[in-house]
Amino acid sequence: MSFLRRRKGTDSSKSQNLRCNIVKEDEKNNLYESPRKESYNSKKWSCWDSCCWFIGFVCSVWWFLLLLYNTMPASIPQYVTEAIKGPLTDPPGVKLRKEGLTVNHPVVFVPGIVTGGLELWEGHQCAEGLFRKRLWGGSFGELYKRPLCWAQHMSLDNETGLDPPGIRVRPVSGLVAADYFAAGYFVWAVLIANLAQIGYEEKTMYMAAYDWRLSFQNTEVRDQTLSRIKSNIELMVATNGGKKVVVVPHSMGVLYFLHFMKWVEAPPPMGGGGGSEWCAKHIKAVMNIGGPFLGVPKSVSGLFSVEARDIAIARTFAPGFLDKDVFGLQTFQHLMRMTRTWDSTMSMIPKGGETIWGGLDWSPEGSSFNCGAKTLRNNSINNTDQIPNINLANMKNVNYGRIISFGKDVAEAHSSKIERVDLLDSMKADMLANLTNCDIWIEYHDIGDHRIKAVADYKVYTAGSILDLLHFVSPKLMARGGAHFSYGIADNLDDPKYQHYKYWSNPLETKLPDAPDMEIYSMYGVGIPTERAYVYKVTTATDCSIPFQIDTSAEGGSEDSCLKGGVFSADGDETVPVLSAGLMAAKGWRGKTRFNPSGIPAYIREYSHAPPANLLEGRGTQSGAHVDIMGNFALIEDVIRVAAGATGKELGGDHVYSDIFKWAERINLQL
Amino acid sequence: MASVLRFRKLCYVESAVKCTSVGYESFEIDEKLDEKEEDVLSANNFALEINKKRKQPKRQPKEWRCLDSCCWIIGYLCTTWWLLLFFYHCLPVTLLRVPELPGPGVRLKREGLTALHPVVLVPGIVTGGLELWEGRPCADGLFRKRLWGGGSFTQIFKRPLCLLEHLSLHYETGLDPQGIRVRAVPGLVGADYFAPGYFVWAVLIENLAKIGYEGKNLHMAAYDWRLSFQNTEIRDHALTRLKSKIELMYISNGYKKVVAVPHSMGVIYFLHFLKWVETPPPMGGGGGPGWCAKHIKAVMNIGPAFLGVPKAVSNLFSAEGKDVSYIRAMAPGVFDSEILGLQTFERVMRMARTWDSIVSLLPKGGEVIWGNMDRSPEEGHVCDFSKKSHSKTSLTTNNVNNSDVKRGFLVKDLANYGRIISFGKPASVLHSSKLPTADSKEFLRTSTSENFNNFSCGEAWTEYDEMSRQSIQNVAADKAYTTTTLLDLLRFVAPKMMRRAEAHFSHGIAENLDDPKYNHYKYWSNPLETKLSDAPDMEIYCMYGVGIPTERSYVYKLSPNSRCKSIPYQIDNSVHGEDGSCLKGGVYFADGDESVPVLSAGFMCAKGWRGRTRFNPSGIATYIREYRHKPPTSLMEGRGIESGSHVDIMGNFALIEDIMRVAAGATGDEIGGDQIHSDIIKMSERINLGL
């Protein structure tokens, strides 16, 4: 009988039902033949027992395998990989060490938004026991355990953009701050490991960790982060025999470092008082990875309705799942409330307005990007002959300039055919209509239905009018952000108003420092469709929800259309469009311009995206995606070569796949 | 209970229903049949058939049942465990929290204290984490993983030899060996916990955070504690980094001076730093003579090893301490036999002798401080092991009475602390005139004549292997060594190590501090050979635990094992004194915090630096804060909130409160000046040191 039970547990063949009957019969027989008290219960136990048996069996086998795995020499997995894939190519660090490269210039990393770890230093009752534990980064275990408490601690003060009373959340310091974002999900770790191969270590590498939720100047006000970075760079230059540092910022860190370079030369109290030659003395090169110099459209959708393409797609698959108040959580509203207290998200609103991002009927990208690339890269070469056709199909109307349009037809119609109700008029018309009693504070509840309607009636927003829109729907947020960031283009850079720190992170409103020997690199991935413009709709849901969401039903005509799920895509690295990452190096700073008076050489290094060939490669060694590019061997090699002393020319100068130079020509930016 | 019943039930059922292997096979066949003729064969028939087979004589192999029940048990336990775990995680967090004792941080916050002076923590030896940056193939996959401290020490168990190799330094240079780079873990994580759950700085950090400290005004000066102090600067620029950090914190916190809190060896490291920073380059940091006065408010030394620790002697001499020799006594053979050919001791000694920093902890000041053959400053100290740790009776009164009156009677048991190493109990007790003299010239003679001999053991591991049997016995022949002759002894048994280390450390007493030779860095970490910097507003605290028997001197014997590559000496753990004697298991104990004797921790504050002396020309104020050891009263307290032992004192609430008050702006007089439980003042009086 025990056999029967066991087999039933493990075997899932067709005859299971049959055998269950057998068991029953069997037990009846048992009753007749050998009447025992136990067999009364045995029917009830049998299932439970076999479950236990099964679990026990699986556990034991698992532990046994684990034991074997642990006692195994550490090099076996590598042998296995090599056996399957053939010999591995040397990682760039090993390769370059063989070439004889060694430590030369100290390296400073500047992590971007979201990737840096944050830890708790002081909290409310609900966060007891989390002292100096990571709230952000790491395992995110607390997010699941006490989501509301977590969101509360991650939020900043609504008015000041600094700590709320009684809560202190601070950035993790040191290389551990951003080497891995979550367990196994590297950010800087691969680059660090490869640099270590040629001899880098703690004294020659520095992670400029900062609280990425704050506006840039506030990191100095609250934590003196900019002073620390300055002091650390000076220290590294001094202890490494006067060798200048190579700075490697990523994502938002690019803007942060731009801010730093202005700050450090500005006189106190607003600046660091390093004097006008500080950058020339201390910095050899700034190697921007995936830099959103001119902002990212993603941040608009993030601020406007807390969604991005990924979430919008999840919404279409499981409508109602995220929107319903499951467990009364109101996920989105909490998220929105939290992210809106972060000033830093506003640093990435598209800058330069219509001049850069395109107006109602034109955009620098025109229609040259082949959105079919996504399918193309999977089928490799076969499709190449189809490209002209695809381009023709797309040629029609991709109005990237309209960053937000309400309805697909509006997105595609010519501007003369769109009826728009002026936003400013309706703004005057009604103020604070009906305040709803939602317990969650987001500004959408302060504005009435009229205004929501007015927003939708305006229909189309360009990069210029998007600011009006955001000012309109969330005035307090934008008022706070406006004190720290600016999104325009300077007419006259010598105007004394540009000495204010709010312009420092906008490359179109600052001059680069006077450091002709410095080098600026723009390194980014290309070949991945990247969010560029959105089609929105007004939701008809209840009071306490966000009134706008991406219209995921809006699809382009053909398969290769750039409009997918309410999002127009353009070329980029999945987060930052090429336009934003490359324009400054391609045009704004190329040669001696008014933005670059000392003629700092600028280089563009593009990395064409190739997805990992198989699972063994993990996130790929040739990836061009925004974060995965940090593991791109070609990029790592470039960084290491420059750190070991090479110049941009020695690297090979520009390295361009996209049409960035063509687009740059279309942009009418006074230099 | 229910599960046990169920298990028994199951066993019973199984033993009753015996399936033969024949039955098993036929069952398999039937199964195949069944699959083929599923439609044809009715369930009832099938069942009957099986029952028929059941009735045949059944012999089931026994191991099947056993395995099954094992699996069942494991499965059952796992499921229950998971269920409980699940419930545990579902429970609200606050329900489960053990009501913790509110630390001093909470109370002081209520009093209105807030962060004022930035705080620099300087960890001691061993407690700081080390991580791998470059290694041999055997350490694959450990890049930037902790080799020492912090994590679980699993790697040590997995590949012990590899680890030992990587933690060793180069024997000649005292720096990295070829192809290996092991570096200190930076930041607060470097030394907050030594192992999971074993706090070092964590409690202090947490309490400081309560009154507003955070990353910008709290800094852990992590350094590679294996290196000699000056080498941390040469290799890692650790001192320059510390200087720059202090300057930055001073400026960015509104020009508030820094409170430094060094612990254990960190104390002499920081002493070295204070000299280094004011010395002009290239040897020093070039901060100029006013640097300390400008940047440092107070140095709060915890468990300071100013004058060294005797423990370092036994560690260097035979790689053992009190604890190890106890284990040896309990289970002889565990360590000594070559289990798996590991030779634990020899390998550990080989590693430890490459660490210069241990040499910095050798007793300093020679016979003047630590006593000679017949007298020692602590003499008359009464040890009472049975009650010591629990009794709250004051030791001081005892000692005062005993010290002179009973001296005559106690001669036999009088601890001759001055003889830091004696071979055999007689050598430790007899009057010096009856002992053969240990003359350093003798060493020199032997070393020239016969120290080079048979290298029969192949590759030499420790320098003992290069010594002849004869000289090993000469060393031991009924001799006793004081701290002065001890250095000669070490120079004799480990000439290369001492040559390397003595380029970095000195253990004497300066005759004339203005002698230009004292500008060399090797004197900077010895408080008896340096002047404190000119900073009259600075304060120096000596904070340490008292009331725990602490190793002070040793009785050695020749190791019975004369095998190759073994350590020829070991602590003679069979030697015990009578009741109330300070000698136990071959170790003489004195008052202290389990690692550092009171003498070493308190003397400088009690005498050497008190007032204006030649060691303290500007008259920096010194305060002694002693904390009497009280073991934790219950398990809830963990390692105790009133502990006085060397590391556990970092969780002592009274000590934490003192530090926090000073960090929040109080001066030494405001927190109550001296607080003395031991007879350190008396001991200091007996020491004849020219001030």
mmCIF file of N, CA, C and O in Angstrom, chain A residues 309 313 369-380 383 527-529 559-560 564 569 574 609 611:
data_model
loop_
_atom_site.group_PDB
_atom_site.id
_atom_site.type_symbol
_atom_site.label_atom_id
_atom_site.label_comp_id
_atom_site.label_asym_id
_atom_site.label_seq_id
_atom_site.Cartn_x
_atom_site.Cartn_y
_atom_site.Cartn_z
ATOM 1 N N ARG A 309 6.190 52.650 -20.550
ATOM 2 C CA ARG A 309 5.727 51.642 -21.482
ATOM 3 C C ARG A 309 5.471 50.311 -20.773
ATOM 4 O O ARG A 309 4.465 49.665 -21.001
ATOM 5 N N ILE A 313 1.858 48.419 -20.697
ATOM 6 C CA ILE A 313 1.622 47.108 -21.294
ATOM 7 C C ILE A 313 1.011 46.169 -20.278
ATOM 8 O O ILE A 313 0.056 45.455 -20.558
ATOM 9 N N PHE A 369 13.926 56.815 -38.637
ATOM 10 C CA PHE A 369 14.213 55.659 -37.790
ATOM 11 C C PHE A 369 13.329 54.483 -38.164
ATOM 12 O O PHE A 369 12.132 54.603 -38.371
ATOM 13 N N ASN A 370 13.964 53.345 -38.218
ATOM 14 C CA ASN A 370 13.263 52.140 -38.602
ATOM 15 C C ASN A 370 12.800 51.408 -37.352
ATOM 16 O O ASN A 370 13.569 50.748 -36.678
ATOM 17 N N CYS A 371 11.525 51.554 -37.056
ATOM 18 C CA CYS A 371 11.032 50.954 -35.827
ATOM 19 C C CYS A 371 10.909 49.452 -35.932
ATOM 20 O O CYS A 371 10.664 48.771 -34.954
ATOM 21 N N GLY A 372 11.025 48.956 -37.132
ATOM 22 C CA GLY A 372 10.980 47.505 -37.291
ATOM 23 C C GLY A 372 12.251 46.850 -36.787
ATOM 24 O O GLY A 372 12.357 45.641 -36.774
ATOM 25 N N ALA A 373 13.184 47.672 -36.382
ATOM 26 C CA ALA A 373 14.473 47.140 -35.957
ATOM 27 C C ALA A 373 14.325 46.101 -34.863
ATOM 28 O O ALA A 373 15.131 45.212 -34.728
ATOM 29 N N LYS A 374 13.272 46.243 -34.121
ATOM 30 C CA LYS A 374 13.129 45.328 -33.010
ATOM 31 C C LYS A 374 12.983 43.892 -33.508
ATOM 32 O O LYS A 374 13.556 42.969 -32.956
ATOM 33 N N THR A 375 12.183 43.743 -34.548
ATOM 34 C CA THR A 375 12.069 42.399 -35.102
ATOM 35 C C THR A 375 13.321 42.063 -35.894
ATOM 36 O O THR A 375 13.748 40.930 -35.931
ATOM 37 N N LEU A 376 13.857 43.073 -36.491
ATOM 38 C CA LEU A 376 14.998 42.848 -37.355
ATOM 39 C C LEU A 376 16.172 42.227 -36.627
ATOM 40 O O LEU A 376 16.779 41.290 -37.096
ATOM 41 N N ARG A 377 16.465 42.742 -35.452
ATOM 42 C CA ARG A 377 17.688 42.280 -34.802
ATOM 43 C C ARG A 377 17.582 40.808 -34.425
ATOM 44 O O ARG A 377 18.573 40.148 -34.240
ATOM 45 N N ASN A 378 16.362 40.316 -34.308
ATOM 46 C CA ASN A 378 16.252 38.907 -33.954
ATOM 47 C C ASN A 378 16.481 37.997 -35.166
ATOM 48 O O ASN A 378 17.069 36.946 -35.048
ATOM 49 N N ASN A 379 15.970 38.415 -36.293
ATOM 50 C CA ASN A 379 16.152 37.560 -37.466
ATOM 51 C C ASN A 379 17.428 37.892 -38.212
ATOM 52 O O ASN A 379 17.623 37.461 -39.337
ATOM 53 N N SER A 380 18.220 38.656 -37.637
ATOM 54 C CA SER A 380 19.533 39.066 -38.161
ATOM 55 C C SER A 380 19.471 39.517 -39.610
ATOM 56 O O SER A 380 18.648 40.346 -39.961
ATOM 57 N N ASN A 383 16.509 40.164 -43.114
ATOM 58 C CA ASN A 383 15.546 41.224 -43.379
ATOM 59 C C ASN A 383 16.123 42.461 -44.040
ATOM 60 O O ASN A 383 15.392 43.369 -44.373
ATOM 61 N N GLY A 527 19.885 51.492 -31.277
ATOM 62 C CA GLY A 527 19.283 50.324 -31.906
ATOM 63 C C GLY A 527 18.148 49.731 -31.108
ATOM 64 O O GLY A 527 17.675 48.647 -31.414
ATOM 65 N N ILE A 528 17.691 50.404 -30.090
ATOM 66 C CA ILE A 528 16.539 49.921 -29.333
ATOM 67 C C ILE A 528 15.449 50.983 -29.422
ATOM 68 O O ILE A 528 15.722 52.164 -29.239
ATOM 69 N N PRO A 529 14.226 50.573 -29.730
ATOM 70 C CA PRO A 529 13.136 51.562 -29.754
ATOM 71 C C PRO A 529 12.980 52.186 -28.380
ATOM 72 O O PRO A 529 12.945 51.489 -27.377
ATOM 73 N N GLU A 559 2.925 46.488 -38.902
ATOM 74 C CA GLU A 559 3.669 45.841 -37.822
ATOM 75 C C GLU A 559 4.874 46.661 -37.406
ATOM 76 O O GLU A 559 5.294 46.638 -36.262
ATOM 77 N N ASP A 560 5.456 47.338 -38.356
ATOM 78 C CA ASP A 560 6.703 48.031 -38.094
ATOM 79 C C ASP A 560 6.484 49.481 -37.709
ATOM 80 O O ASP A 560 7.414 50.269 -37.698
ATOM 81 N N LYS A 564 3.245 51.980 -30.850
ATOM 82 C CA LYS A 564 2.901 50.691 -30.264
ATOM 83 C C LYS A 564 2.361 50.920 -28.877
ATOM 84 O O LYS A 564 3.039 51.520 -28.047
ATOM 85 N N SER A 569 7.937 55.305 -30.615
ATOM 86 C CA SER A 569 9.319 55.001 -30.260
ATOM 87 C C SER A 569 10.265 55.604 -31.278
ATOM 88 O O SER A 569 9.945 55.710 -32.454
ATOM 89 N N GLU A 574 16.661 52.545 -25.063
ATOM 90 C CA GLU A 574 15.499 52.054 -24.326
ATOM 91 C C GLU A 574 14.991 53.093 -23.340
ATOM 92 O O GLU A 574 13.841 53.060 -22.939
ATOM 93 N N HIS A 609 23.248 47.964 -30.304
ATOM 94 C CA HIS A 609 22.709 46.952 -29.402
ATOM 95 C C HIS A 609 22.662 45.586 -30.058
ATOM 96 O O HIS A 609 22.161 45.434 -31.158
ATOM 97 N N PRO A 611 21.396 41.828 -28.662
ATOM 98 C CA PRO A 611 20.912 41.128 -27.484
ATOM 99 C C PRO A 611 21.781 39.902 -27.202
ATOM 100 O O PRO A 611 22.436 39.388 -28.105
#
